[in-house]
Amino acid sequence: MINDLWYKNAVIYCLSVGTYMDANGDGIGDFTGLLRRLDYLQGLGVTAIWLMPFQVSPHRDDGYDVADYYGVDPRYGTLGDFVEFTHGAEQRGIRVLIDLVINHTSNEHKWFQEARKDPQSKYRDWYVWSKKKPSGINQGMVFPGVQKSTWSYDEEARAWYFHRFYEFQPDLNTSNPEVQAEILKIMGFWLQLGVSGFRMDAVPFIIATKGPDVRQPEEQYDMLRTFREFLQWRRGDCIALAEANVLPDTDLEYFGRDGGRMHMMFNFQVNQNLFYALAAADTRPLAKALKATKPRPTTAQWGLFLRNHDELDLGRLTEEERQTVFAAFGPEPDMQLYERGIRRRLAPMLGGDQRRLELAYSLMFTLPGTPVIRYGDEIGMGDNLKLPERNCARTPMQWSNEPHGGFTKSGKPVLPVIGGGPYGYEHINAAIQRRHPESLLNWTERIIRMRKEVPEVGWGDFTVVPARDPAVLVMRYDWRNNSVLFVHNLDAKPREVTFAVGLDGDNAEEGKLLINLLAEDHSRAGDDGKHRLVIEGYGYRWYRVGGLDYLLRRSEIDQPPVRI
Ligand code: GLC
Ligand code: CA
């Protein structure tokens, strides 16, 4: 295969326009501000941006309640500003993915307004109704503890409507062919304006059967193929990145066994086990999650992440594992959310310890897939637990130590900039970190640069190399006659590990030499063919196997033909 599937070896940066940079001084970030920060993002080295919802919205769920799919919310600018932005990104070789929130609309969307007003309206059947009060309306809430039910009564419609999320987010009847046609039209519209694909919100709910009589929703996976075919036909290099927190045995239904459905999915299974590994210095469940999510078609890719804009959902861990993570990273009740997760940012969870932050990022960057980083994490931004629910980790980007972190000239930013204390903009900001070679910002820039030169991680096949110490993860990737090997010590204490690289045949000899890509200490195997390393607390190593002539040795095809 020609290796030009860009998403297989990309670095994705997620941000929300409203909290990135405010150019017109009204306190709300806008596309003009974001456009001016594209040089920063290019310098950081990211190759794609995932933009959170920016369409017209009453903003009761941070834009995940869309009131018009074909327009930019006026507080962020105009469609013209948006196109300036996608053009600016393209000029710098940065792709733009946007959120596609089509499981539900805002209740202020005109479709819903029409639907509730008039039972004869064509929009009536675009939503999910019940004349009678359905049974089990207090089941299946996505936001337990905050959201009360999944059905609400609408006085005007004189009927109950279904909402998987908050009551102001009525579910679209996604089985209706007209709704499906509209979804494609929305995709086509934004593709025409320069985006390279979509992060599809809440995919398992989009494809589920919905209705008052549905006891056990069933996934209609074929719908995913319809979306995929449309995308690929309109623009060959466009992708769909699915938000689907599902069990590994259904992964292939989402990717498609022949790779014909979603290009990418977030790896929630690995995410939760990664946090357990960090909390317990025990990498065994993580290794298991990696194995469970390994099978996938060549064209499919995982999105790997540490934190995102939502809570860290720990719902798939065992009770004991979950309690371990809570105890380590979110012991206080106000750090936890929805009875299953932690709402903090990464840096405060790890006590602001840069060694540990580097370890966590180094690990994430070297797990099988494409890394997705969250704005502000490159400088170790904190959270504001006084803000409700997930807003605590959605505060404005901290650019400098000028008022409001240089985010706005207005006295009243959309959400308060974090000030004072260890994570205040006075200390934690991009301008200061830029001046220090060892800052997290400069470290992140260097690690991204190196990660891009290690396509083995995105494209290759991985092996967890036995190291007999649960605190240490050793992984090898092989691709086109090249191999790389990574070692991570998740414990605070130093560890000594012994391992064989595990290559055989022609490559066994290569395995005896490991060239460190980040520092000077290389490793040569002993007479027994094994490497012996002492690795400091929270230490990590990136090695090239065999030497730096790897590019001279790389093959042009994935599997060299078997010689007889
Ligand atoms: C997804 C989003 C979340 C949003 C929800 C409803 O889970 O990530 O932020 O609240 O969908 O659209
Ligand atoms: Ca503004």
Coordinates of C-alpha atoms and ligand atoms in Angstrom, one line a residue:
M1 CA 0.0 0.0 0.0
I2 CA 1.2 3.5 -0.7
N3 CA 1.4 5.3 2.6
D4 CA -0.5 8.4 1.9
L5 CA -3.4 7.9 4.3
W6 CA -2.6 11.1 6.2
Y7 CA -4.5 10.2 9.3
K8 CA -2.4 7.1 9.9
N9 CA 0.5 9.2 11.0
A10 CA -0.9 12.6 12.1
V11 CA -0.8 14.7 15.2
I12 CA -4.3 16.1 16.0
Y13 CA -4.8 19.1 18.3
C14 CA -8.3 19.7 19.6
L15 CA -9.5 23.2 20.5
S16 CA -12.6 25.2 20.8
V17 CA -12.7 28.5 19.0
G18 CA -14.5 30.3 21.8
T19 CA -11.7 29.8 24.3
Y20 CA -8.6 30.1 22.1
M21 CA -8.2 33.7 21.2
D22 CA -10.4 36.7 21.1
A23 CA -9.4 39.1 18.3
N24 CA -12.4 41.6 18.4
G25 CA -12.3 42.1 22.1
D26 CA -15.8 41.0 23.0
G27 CA -14.5 38.4 25.5
I28 CA -15.3 35.4 23.2
G29 CA -12.7 33.6 21.1
D30 CA -13.3 33.9 17.4
F31 CA -12.1 32.6 14.0
T32 CA -10.0 35.7 13.4
G33 CA -8.1 35.0 16.7
L34 CA -7.6 31.4 15.8
L35 CA -6.3 32.4 12.3
R36 CA -3.7 34.5 14.0
R37 CA -2.6 31.6 16.1
L38 CA -2.1 29.2 13.2
D39 CA 1.6 30.0 13.2
Y40 CA 1.9 28.9 16.8
L41 CA 0.2 25.6 15.9
Q42 CA 2.4 25.1 12.9
G43 CA 5.4 25.7 15.1
L44 CA 4.2 23.2 17.6
G45 CA 4.1 20.7 14.7
V46 CA 0.5 19.5 14.8
T47 CA -0.8 18.3 11.4
A48 CA -4.5 18.5 12.0
I49 CA -7.0 20.5 14.2
W50 CA -10.2 19.1 15.6
L51 CA -12.5 22.0 16.1
M52 CA -15.3 21.6 18.6
P53 CA -18.8 22.8 17.5
F54 CA -18.9 26.4 16.3
Q55 CA -22.3 26.4 14.6
V56 CA -25.3 28.5 15.7
S57 CA -26.3 27.4 19.1
P58 CA -27.9 28.5 22.4
H59 CA -24.8 27.0 24.1
R60 CA -26.4 25.1 26.8
D61 CA -24.0 22.2 26.1
D62 CA -21.0 24.2 24.8
G63 CA -22.3 24.1 21.3
Y64 CA -23.2 20.4 21.3
D65 CA -26.7 21.7 20.9
V66 CA -26.8 23.0 17.3
A67 CA -29.6 25.3 16.2
D68 CA -28.4 25.7 12.6
Y69 CA -25.9 23.4 10.9
Y70 CA -25.2 25.7 8.0
G71 CA -24.0 28.7 9.8
V72 CA -21.2 29.9 12.1
D73 CA -22.4 31.2 15.5
P74 CA -22.2 35.0 15.1
R75 CA -20.2 35.3 18.3
Y76 CA -17.3 33.4 16.6
G77 CA -17.5 35.4 13.3
T78 CA -18.9 34.7 9.9
L79 CA -18.7 32.0 7.3
G80 CA -16.2 34.3 5.6
D81 CA -14.0 34.2 8.7
F82 CA -14.3 30.4 8.8
V83 CA -13.1 30.1 5.2
E84 CA -10.2 32.4 5.9
F85 CA -9.3 30.1 8.7
T86 CA -9.5 26.8 6.7
H87 CA -7.5 28.5 3.9
G88 CA -4.9 29.6 6.4
A89 CA -4.7 26.2 7.8
E90 CA -4.3 24.6 4.4
Q91 CA -1.5 27.0 3.5
R92 CA 0.4 25.8 6.5
G93 CA -0.3 22.1 5.8
I94 CA -2.7 21.7 8.7
R95 CA -5.9 19.9 8.1
V96 CA -9.2 20.8 9.8
L97 CA -11.6 18.3 11.2
I98 CA -14.9 19.6 12.7
D99 CA -17.4 18.1 15.1
L100 CA -20.5 16.7 13.5
V101 CA -23.2 16.6 16.1
I102 CA -26.2 14.9 14.5
N103 CA -27.5 12.5 17.0
H104 CA -29.6 15.4 18.3
T105 CA -30.3 19.1 17.6
S106 CA -31.0 22.0 20.0
N107 CA -34.6 22.3 21.0
E108 CA -34.4 25.8 19.5
H109 CA -33.6 24.4 16.0
K110 CA -36.3 25.3 13.6
W111 CA -36.8 21.7 12.7
F112 CA -37.8 21.0 16.2
Q113 CA -39.9 24.1 16.5
E114 CA -41.9 23.1 13.4
A115 CA -42.1 19.5 14.5
R116 CA -43.6 20.3 17.9
K117 CA -46.1 22.9 16.5
D118 CA -47.6 20.9 13.7
P119 CA -48.2 17.1 13.7
Q120 CA -48.5 17.4 9.9
S121 CA -45.2 19.1 9.5
K122 CA -42.6 17.1 7.5
Y123 CA -40.3 17.7 10.4
R124 CA -42.5 15.8 12.9
D125 CA -41.0 12.5 11.9
W126 CA -37.5 14.0 12.1
Y127 CA -37.7 13.5 15.9
V128 CA -38.7 10.6 18.2
W129 CA -42.1 10.9 19.8
S130 CA -44.5 9.0 22.0
K131 CA -48.2 9.9 22.6
K132 CA -48.1 8.0 25.9
K133 CA -45.6 8.3 28.7
P134 CA -43.0 5.6 27.8
S135 CA -41.9 3.2 30.4
G136 CA -38.3 3.5 31.8
I137 CA -37.9 7.2 31.2
N138 CA -35.4 7.3 34.0
Q139 CA -33.0 4.8 32.3
G140 CA -30.1 5.2 29.9
M141 CA -29.1 8.8 30.8
V142 CA -25.7 9.8 29.6
F143 CA -25.2 12.4 32.4
P144 CA -26.5 10.6 35.5
G145 CA -26.8 12.9 38.5
V146 CA -27.5 15.9 36.3
Q147 CA -29.8 14.7 33.6
K148 CA -33.2 13.5 35.0
S149 CA -34.7 11.4 32.2
T150 CA -34.4 10.3 28.5
W151 CA -38.0 11.3 27.6
S152 CA -39.7 14.7 28.3
Y153 CA -43.2 15.9 27.8
D154 CA -43.6 18.8 25.3
E155 CA -46.7 20.9 26.0
E156 CA -46.9 22.3 22.6
A157 CA -46.6 18.9 20.8
R158 CA -48.7 17.2 23.4
A159 CA -46.4 14.3 23.2
W160 CA -43.2 12.9 24.8
Y161 CA -39.9 13.3 22.9
F162 CA -36.8 11.2 23.3
H163 CA -33.4 12.7 24.3
R164 CA -30.4 10.5 25.0
F165 CA -28.6 13.6 26.4
Y166 CA -30.0 16.7 28.1
E167 CA -33.7 17.6 27.7
F168 CA -32.8 20.5 25.4
Q169 CA -31.2 18.1 23.0
P170 CA -34.0 16.2 21.3
D171 CA -32.8 13.2 19.4
L172 CA -33.0 13.2 15.6
N173 CA -34.9 10.2 14.1
T174 CA -31.7 9.0 12.4
S175 CA -33.5 6.1 10.8
N176 CA -35.6 8.4 8.7
P177 CA -34.1 8.5 5.2
E178 CA -34.8 12.2 4.9
V179 CA -32.8 12.9 8.1
Q180 CA -30.0 10.8 6.6
A181 CA -30.1 12.8 3.4
E182 CA -29.9 16.0 5.4
I183 CA -26.8 14.7 7.3
L184 CA -25.0 14.0 4.1
K185 CA -25.9 17.5 2.9
I186 CA -24.4 19.0 6.1
M187 CA -21.2 17.1 5.5
G188 CA -21.1 18.1 1.8
F189 CA -21.5 21.8 2.9
W190 CA -18.5 21.9 5.2
L191 CA -16.4 19.7 2.9
Q192 CA -16.9 22.4 0.3
L193 CA -15.6 25.0 2.8
G194 CA -12.3 23.3 3.2
V195 CA -12.6 20.7 6.0
S196 CA -10.9 17.3 5.8
G197 CA -13.4 15.4 7.8
F198 CA -15.5 15.0 10.9
R199 CA -15.3 13.9 14.5
M200 CA -18.6 12.2 14.7
D201 CA -20.3 12.8 18.0
A202 CA -22.1 10.0 19.8
V203 CA -21.9 7.4 17.0
P204 CA -23.4 4.5 18.9
F205 CA -26.5 6.6 19.6
I206 CA -26.8 7.9 16.0
I207 CA -27.0 4.3 14.6
A208 CA -29.2 2.9 17.4
T209 CA -32.8 2.2 16.9
K210 CA -34.9 4.7 18.8
G211 CA -38.5 4.8 19.9
P212 CA -40.9 4.3 22.8
D213 CA -41.1 0.5 22.1
V214 CA -37.4 0.0 21.8
R215 CA -36.3 -2.0 24.8
Q216 CA -32.9 -3.0 23.6
P217 CA -31.6 -0.5 21.0
E218 CA -30.0 -2.2 18.0
E219 CA -27.1 -0.7 16.1
Q220 CA -27.7 -0.1 12.3
Y221 CA -24.0 -0.3 11.3
D222 CA -24.7 0.0 7.6
M223 CA -25.5 3.6 8.2
L224 CA -21.8 4.1 8.8
R225 CA -20.9 2.8 5.3
T226 CA -23.3 5.3 3.8
F227 CA -21.6 8.2 5.6
R228 CA -18.2 6.9 4.6
E229 CA -19.0 6.4 0.9
F230 CA -20.4 9.9 0.6
L231 CA -17.3 11.4 2.2
Q232 CA -14.9 9.5 0.2
W233 CA -16.7 10.3 -3.0
R234 CA -16.9 14.0 -2.4
R235 CA -13.3 14.3 -1.3
G236 CA -10.9 11.4 -1.4
D237 CA -8.8 12.4 1.6
C238 CA -11.6 13.1 4.0
I239 CA -12.1 11.1 7.1
A240 CA -14.6 10.2 9.8
L241 CA -13.3 10.0 13.4
A242 CA -15.9 8.3 15.6
E243 CA -16.6 9.0 19.2
A244 CA -17.8 5.5 20.2
N245 CA -17.0 4.3 23.7
V246 CA -17.7 0.7 23.0
L247 CA -16.3 -2.7 23.9
P248 CA -13.5 -4.2 21.8
D249 CA -15.6 -7.0 20.4
T250 CA -17.7 -4.4 18.4
D251 CA -14.7 -2.4 17.1
L252 CA -14.8 -4.1 13.7
E253 CA -18.4 -3.3 13.3
Y254 CA -17.4 0.4 13.5
F255 CA -14.3 0.2 11.3
G256 CA -16.0 -2.3 9.0
R257 CA -14.3 -5.7 8.4
D258 CA -13.1 -4.5 5.0
G259 CA -12.3 -1.0 6.4
G260 CA -15.4 0.4 4.7
R261 CA -17.0 2.3 7.6
M262 CA -15.2 4.7 10.0
H263 CA -11.6 5.6 9.2
M264 CA -10.8 6.4 12.9
M265 CA -12.2 5.8 16.4
F266 CA -11.1 7.1 19.7
N267 CA -9.6 4.3 21.7
F268 CA -11.6 4.6 25.0
Q269 CA -10.6 1.1 26.1
V270 CA -6.9 2.0 26.0
N271 CA -7.6 5.5 27.5
Q272 CA -9.1 4.1 30.7
N273 CA -6.5 1.4 31.2
L274 CA -3.8 3.9 30.5
F275 CA -5.0 6.0 33.5
Y276 CA -5.2 2.9 35.6
A277 CA -1.6 2.0 34.6
L278 CA -0.4 5.5 35.5
A279 CA -2.3 5.4 38.8
A280 CA -1.1 1.9 39.9
A281 CA 2.2 1.6 38.1
D282 CA 0.7 -1.6 36.7
T283 CA 0.8 -1.9 32.9
R284 CA -0.8 -5.4 32.6
P285 CA -4.4 -4.3 32.0
L286 CA -3.1 -1.7 29.5
A287 CA -1.3 -4.4 27.6
K288 CA -4.5 -6.4 27.6
A289 CA -6.5 -3.5 26.3
L290 CA -3.8 -3.0 23.5
K291 CA -4.2 -6.6 22.5
A292 CA -8.0 -6.5 22.6
T293 CA -8.1 -3.5 20.3
K294 CA -5.3 -4.7 18.0
P295 CA -7.4 -6.3 15.2
R296 CA -8.4 -3.7 12.6
P297 CA -8.1 -3.3 8.8
T298 CA -5.0 -1.6 7.6
T299 CA -6.8 1.5 6.5
A300 CA -8.4 2.0 10.0
Q301 CA -6.7 3.9 12.8
W302 CA -7.1 4.5 16.5
G303 CA -7.2 8.0 17.9
L304 CA -5.1 7.9 21.2
F305 CA -5.6 10.5 23.9
L306 CA -5.1 11.3 27.5
R307 CA -7.7 13.9 28.3
N308 CA -10.4 15.5 26.2
H309 CA -13.1 18.1 26.7
D310 CA -15.3 15.7 28.6
E311 CA -14.8 13.9 31.8
L312 CA -12.3 11.0 32.0
D313 CA -14.8 8.2 31.8
L314 CA -13.7 5.2 33.9
G315 CA -16.9 3.2 33.3
R316 CA -15.2 0.2 31.7
L317 CA -12.7 -0.5 34.5
T318 CA -13.4 -2.9 37.3
E319 CA -14.7 -1.4 40.5
E320 CA -11.4 -1.9 42.1
E321 CA -9.4 -0.4 39.3
R322 CA -11.8 2.6 39.1
Q323 CA -11.3 3.2 42.9
T324 CA -7.5 3.1 42.4
V325 CA -7.7 5.8 39.7
F326 CA -10.1 7.9 41.8
A327 CA -7.8 7.7 44.8
A328 CA -4.8 8.7 42.8
F329 CA -6.2 11.4 40.5
G330 CA -9.6 12.5 41.7
P331 CA -10.1 11.8 45.4
E332 CA -12.5 14.7 46.1
P333 CA -16.2 14.4 45.3
D334 CA -16.0 17.7 43.3
M335 CA -13.3 16.2 41.0
Q336 CA -15.6 13.4 40.0
L337 CA -18.5 13.5 37.6
Y338 CA -21.5 11.5 36.4
E339 CA -20.8 8.6 38.8
R340 CA -18.1 7.3 36.6
G341 CA -15.3 9.8 35.8
I342 CA -12.9 12.6 36.7
R343 CA -13.4 16.1 35.3
R344 CA -9.9 17.5 35.9
R345 CA -7.2 18.5 33.4
L346 CA -4.1 16.3 33.1
A347 CA -1.5 18.5 34.8
P348 CA -3.3 18.8 38.2
M349 CA -4.1 15.1 38.1
L350 CA -0.4 14.4 37.9
G351 CA 0.5 17.0 40.5
G352 CA 2.0 19.3 38.0
D353 CA 5.1 17.0 38.0
Q354 CA 6.8 17.6 34.6
R355 CA 8.6 14.2 34.7
R356 CA 5.3 12.5 35.0
L357 CA 3.6 14.6 32.4
E358 CA 6.4 13.8 30.0
L359 CA 6.1 10.1 30.8
A360 CA 2.3 10.2 30.2
Y361 CA 2.6 12.0 26.9
S362 CA 5.6 9.9 25.8
L363 CA 3.5 6.8 26.4
M364 CA 0.5 8.2 24.7
F365 CA 2.6 9.3 21.6
T366 CA 4.0 5.8 21.3
L367 CA 0.8 3.7 21.6
P368 CA -0.6 2.2 18.4
G369 CA -2.5 4.9 16.6
T370 CA -2.6 8.7 16.0
P371 CA -2.2 11.0 19.0
V372 CA -4.8 13.6 19.8
I373 CA -3.8 16.4 22.2
R374 CA -5.9 18.9 23.9
Y375 CA -5.2 22.7 23.7
G376 CA -3.5 23.9 26.8
D377 CA -2.1 20.5 27.7
E378 CA 1.1 21.4 25.9
I379 CA 1.8 24.0 28.6
G380 CA 0.3 22.0 31.5
M381 CA -2.8 24.1 32.0
G382 CA -4.9 23.5 35.1
D383 CA -8.7 23.4 35.8
N384 CA -11.2 25.5 37.7
L385 CA -13.3 23.2 39.8
K386 CA -15.7 26.1 40.7
L387 CA -17.1 25.9 37.2
P388 CA -19.9 23.4 36.7
E389 CA -19.5 19.9 35.2
R390 CA -17.1 19.7 32.3
N391 CA -16.6 23.5 32.1
C392 CA -13.8 23.2 34.7
A393 CA -11.4 22.0 32.0
R394 CA -12.6 24.3 29.2
T395 CA -11.1 27.7 30.4
P396 CA -9.4 30.0 27.9
M397 CA -5.9 29.3 26.5
Q398 CA -3.1 31.0 28.6
W399 CA -0.9 32.8 26.1
S400 CA 1.1 35.2 28.3
N401 CA 1.2 36.8 31.7
E402 CA -0.7 39.9 30.4
P403 CA -4.2 40.5 31.7
H404 CA -6.5 37.5 31.1
G405 CA -3.5 35.5 30.0
G406 CA -3.4 37.4 26.7
F407 CA -6.6 35.6 25.6
T408 CA -8.7 38.8 25.4
K409 CA -8.6 42.6 25.8
S410 CA -12.1 42.4 27.3
G411 CA -12.5 42.6 31.0
K412 CA -15.0 39.8 30.9
P413 CA -13.8 36.6 29.2
V414 CA -16.5 34.0 28.2
L415 CA -15.1 31.8 31.0
P416 CA -12.7 33.1 33.6
V417 CA -9.0 32.6 32.7
I418 CA -7.3 30.6 35.5
G419 CA -5.3 33.1 37.6
G420 CA -3.4 32.8 40.8
G421 CA -2.1 29.6 42.3
P422 CA 0.2 27.1 40.7
Y423 CA -1.7 26.9 37.4
G424 CA -2.5 30.6 37.0
Y425 CA -1.7 32.4 33.8
E426 CA 1.0 34.4 35.6
H427 CA 3.2 31.3 35.6
I428 CA 1.7 28.8 33.2
N429 CA 1.6 30.4 29.7
A430 CA 3.0 29.9 26.3
A431 CA 5.1 33.0 26.2
I432 CA 7.2 32.1 29.3
Q433 CA 7.6 28.5 28.3
R434 CA 8.7 29.4 24.9
R435 CA 11.8 31.0 26.4
H436 CA 12.8 27.9 28.4
P437 CA 14.3 25.0 26.4
E438 CA 13.2 22.5 29.0
S439 CA 9.6 23.7 29.3
L440 CA 6.7 21.4 28.6
L441 CA 5.9 23.4 25.6
N442 CA 9.3 23.0 24.0
W443 CA 9.4 19.4 25.1
T444 CA 6.0 18.8 23.3
E445 CA 7.3 20.5 20.2
R446 CA 10.4 18.2 20.1
I447 CA 8.4 15.0 20.9
I448 CA 5.9 15.8 18.1
R449 CA 8.8 16.4 15.7
M450 CA 10.3 13.0 16.6
R451 CA 6.9 11.3 16.6
K452 CA 6.4 12.3 13.0
E453 CA 9.7 10.7 12.1
V454 CA 8.6 7.4 13.6
P455 CA 5.8 6.3 11.2
E456 CA 6.3 2.8 12.5
V457 CA 3.9 3.7 15.4
G458 CA 1.1 4.8 13.0
W459 CA 1.6 2.2 10.4
G460 CA 3.4 -0.7 11.9
D461 CA 2.6 -3.9 13.8
F462 CA 3.3 -3.8 17.5
T463 CA 4.5 -6.4 20.0
V464 CA 4.5 -6.0 23.8
V465 CA 8.0 -7.2 24.7
P466 CA 8.1 -9.3 27.9
A467 CA 10.1 -7.4 30.6
R468 CA 8.8 -9.2 33.7
D469 CA 8.1 -6.0 35.6
P470 CA 4.5 -4.7 35.6
A471 CA 5.6 -1.1 36.1
V472 CA 7.6 -1.1 32.8
L473 CA 6.1 -1.3 29.4
V474 CA 8.4 -2.3 26.5
M475 CA 6.9 -2.1 23.0
R476 CA 8.4 -2.8 19.6
Y477 CA 7.0 -1.7 16.3
D478 CA 7.9 -3.2 13.0
W479 CA 7.2 -1.7 9.6
R480 CA 9.0 -2.0 6.2
N481 CA 12.1 -3.6 7.5
N482 CA 12.5 -1.0 10.3
S483 CA 11.9 -1.4 14.0
V484 CA 11.6 1.0 16.9
L485 CA 11.3 0.2 20.6
F486 CA 9.9 2.2 23.5
V487 CA 10.4 1.7 27.2
H488 CA 8.3 3.4 29.9
N489 CA 8.7 3.2 33.6
L490 CA 5.4 4.1 35.2
D491 CA 6.7 3.9 38.8
A492 CA 8.2 6.8 40.8
K493 CA 11.2 4.6 41.6
P494 CA 14.0 3.5 39.3
R495 CA 13.7 0.0 37.8
E496 CA 16.1 -2.4 36.2
V497 CA 14.8 -4.4 33.3
T498 CA 16.2 -7.1 31.1
F499 CA 14.7 -8.0 27.7
A500 CA 15.5 -9.3 24.3
V501 CA 14.3 -7.2 21.4
G502 CA 12.8 -10.4 19.9
L503 CA 13.6 -10.1 16.2
D504 CA 14.7 -13.1 14.4
G505 CA 16.2 -14.2 11.1
D506 CA 18.1 -11.5 9.3
N507 CA 17.1 -8.9 11.9
A508 CA 18.3 -10.7 15.0
E509 CA 21.7 -9.0 14.7
E510 CA 20.1 -5.6 14.4
G511 CA 18.3 -6.2 17.7
K512 CA 21.5 -6.1 19.6
L513 CA 21.9 -2.4 19.1
L514 CA 19.4 0.2 20.4
I515 CA 20.1 3.8 19.4
N516 CA 18.5 6.3 21.7
L517 CA 16.6 9.0 19.8
L518 CA 16.2 11.5 22.6
A519 CA 19.5 11.3 24.5
E520 CA 23.0 9.9 24.3
D521 CA 22.7 6.6 26.2
H522 CA 22.4 3.9 23.7
S523 CA 22.2 0.2 24.6
R524 CA 24.2 -2.8 23.4
A525 CA 22.9 -6.3 24.2
G526 CA 25.1 -8.5 26.4
D527 CA 26.5 -11.9 25.3
D528 CA 23.1 -13.5 26.0
G529 CA 21.5 -11.2 23.4
K530 CA 19.6 -9.3 26.1
H531 CA 19.5 -5.6 26.9
R532 CA 19.9 -4.5 30.5
L533 CA 18.6 -1.1 31.4
V534 CA 18.3 0.9 34.6
I535 CA 15.5 3.4 34.0
E536 CA 14.8 6.2 36.4
G537 CA 11.5 6.9 38.1
Y538 CA 8.9 8.0 35.4
G539 CA 11.7 7.5 32.8
Y540 CA 11.1 6.8 29.1
R541 CA 13.3 5.8 26.2
W542 CA 12.7 5.9 22.4
Y543 CA 15.1 3.6 20.5
R544 CA 15.8 2.8 16.9
V545 CA 16.7 -0.8 16.5
G546 CA 19.9 -1.5 14.7
G547 CA 21.2 2.0 14.0
L548 CA 20.5 5.2 12.2
D549 CA 20.9 3.8 8.7
Y550 CA 17.3 2.7 8.9
L551 CA 16.0 4.9 6.1
L552 CA 18.6 3.3 3.9
R553 CA 17.2 -0.1 4.8
R554 CA 13.5 0.7 4.7
S555 CA 11.6 -1.3 2.1
E556 CA 8.9 0.1 -0.2
I557 CA 6.3 -2.5 0.6
D558 CA 4.7 -3.7 3.8
Q559 CA 5.5 -7.4 3.6
P560 CA 8.7 -8.3 1.8
P561 CA 8.0 -11.2 -0.6
V562 CA 9.0 -14.6 0.9
R563 CA 12.2 -15.8 -0.7
I564 CA 12.3 -19.5 -1.6
Ligands
GLC1 C1 -20.4 14.0 23.2 C2 -19.5 15.2 23.5 C3 -20.0 15.9 24.7 C4 -21.5 16.3 24.5 C5 -22.3 15.1 24.1 C6 -23.7 15.5 23.6 O1 -20.3 13.0 24.2 O2 -18.2 14.8 23.6 O3 -19.2 17.0 25.0 O4 -22.0 16.8 25.7 O5 -21.7 14.4 23.0 O6 -23.6 16.1 22.3
CA2 CA -14.4 37.7 19.9

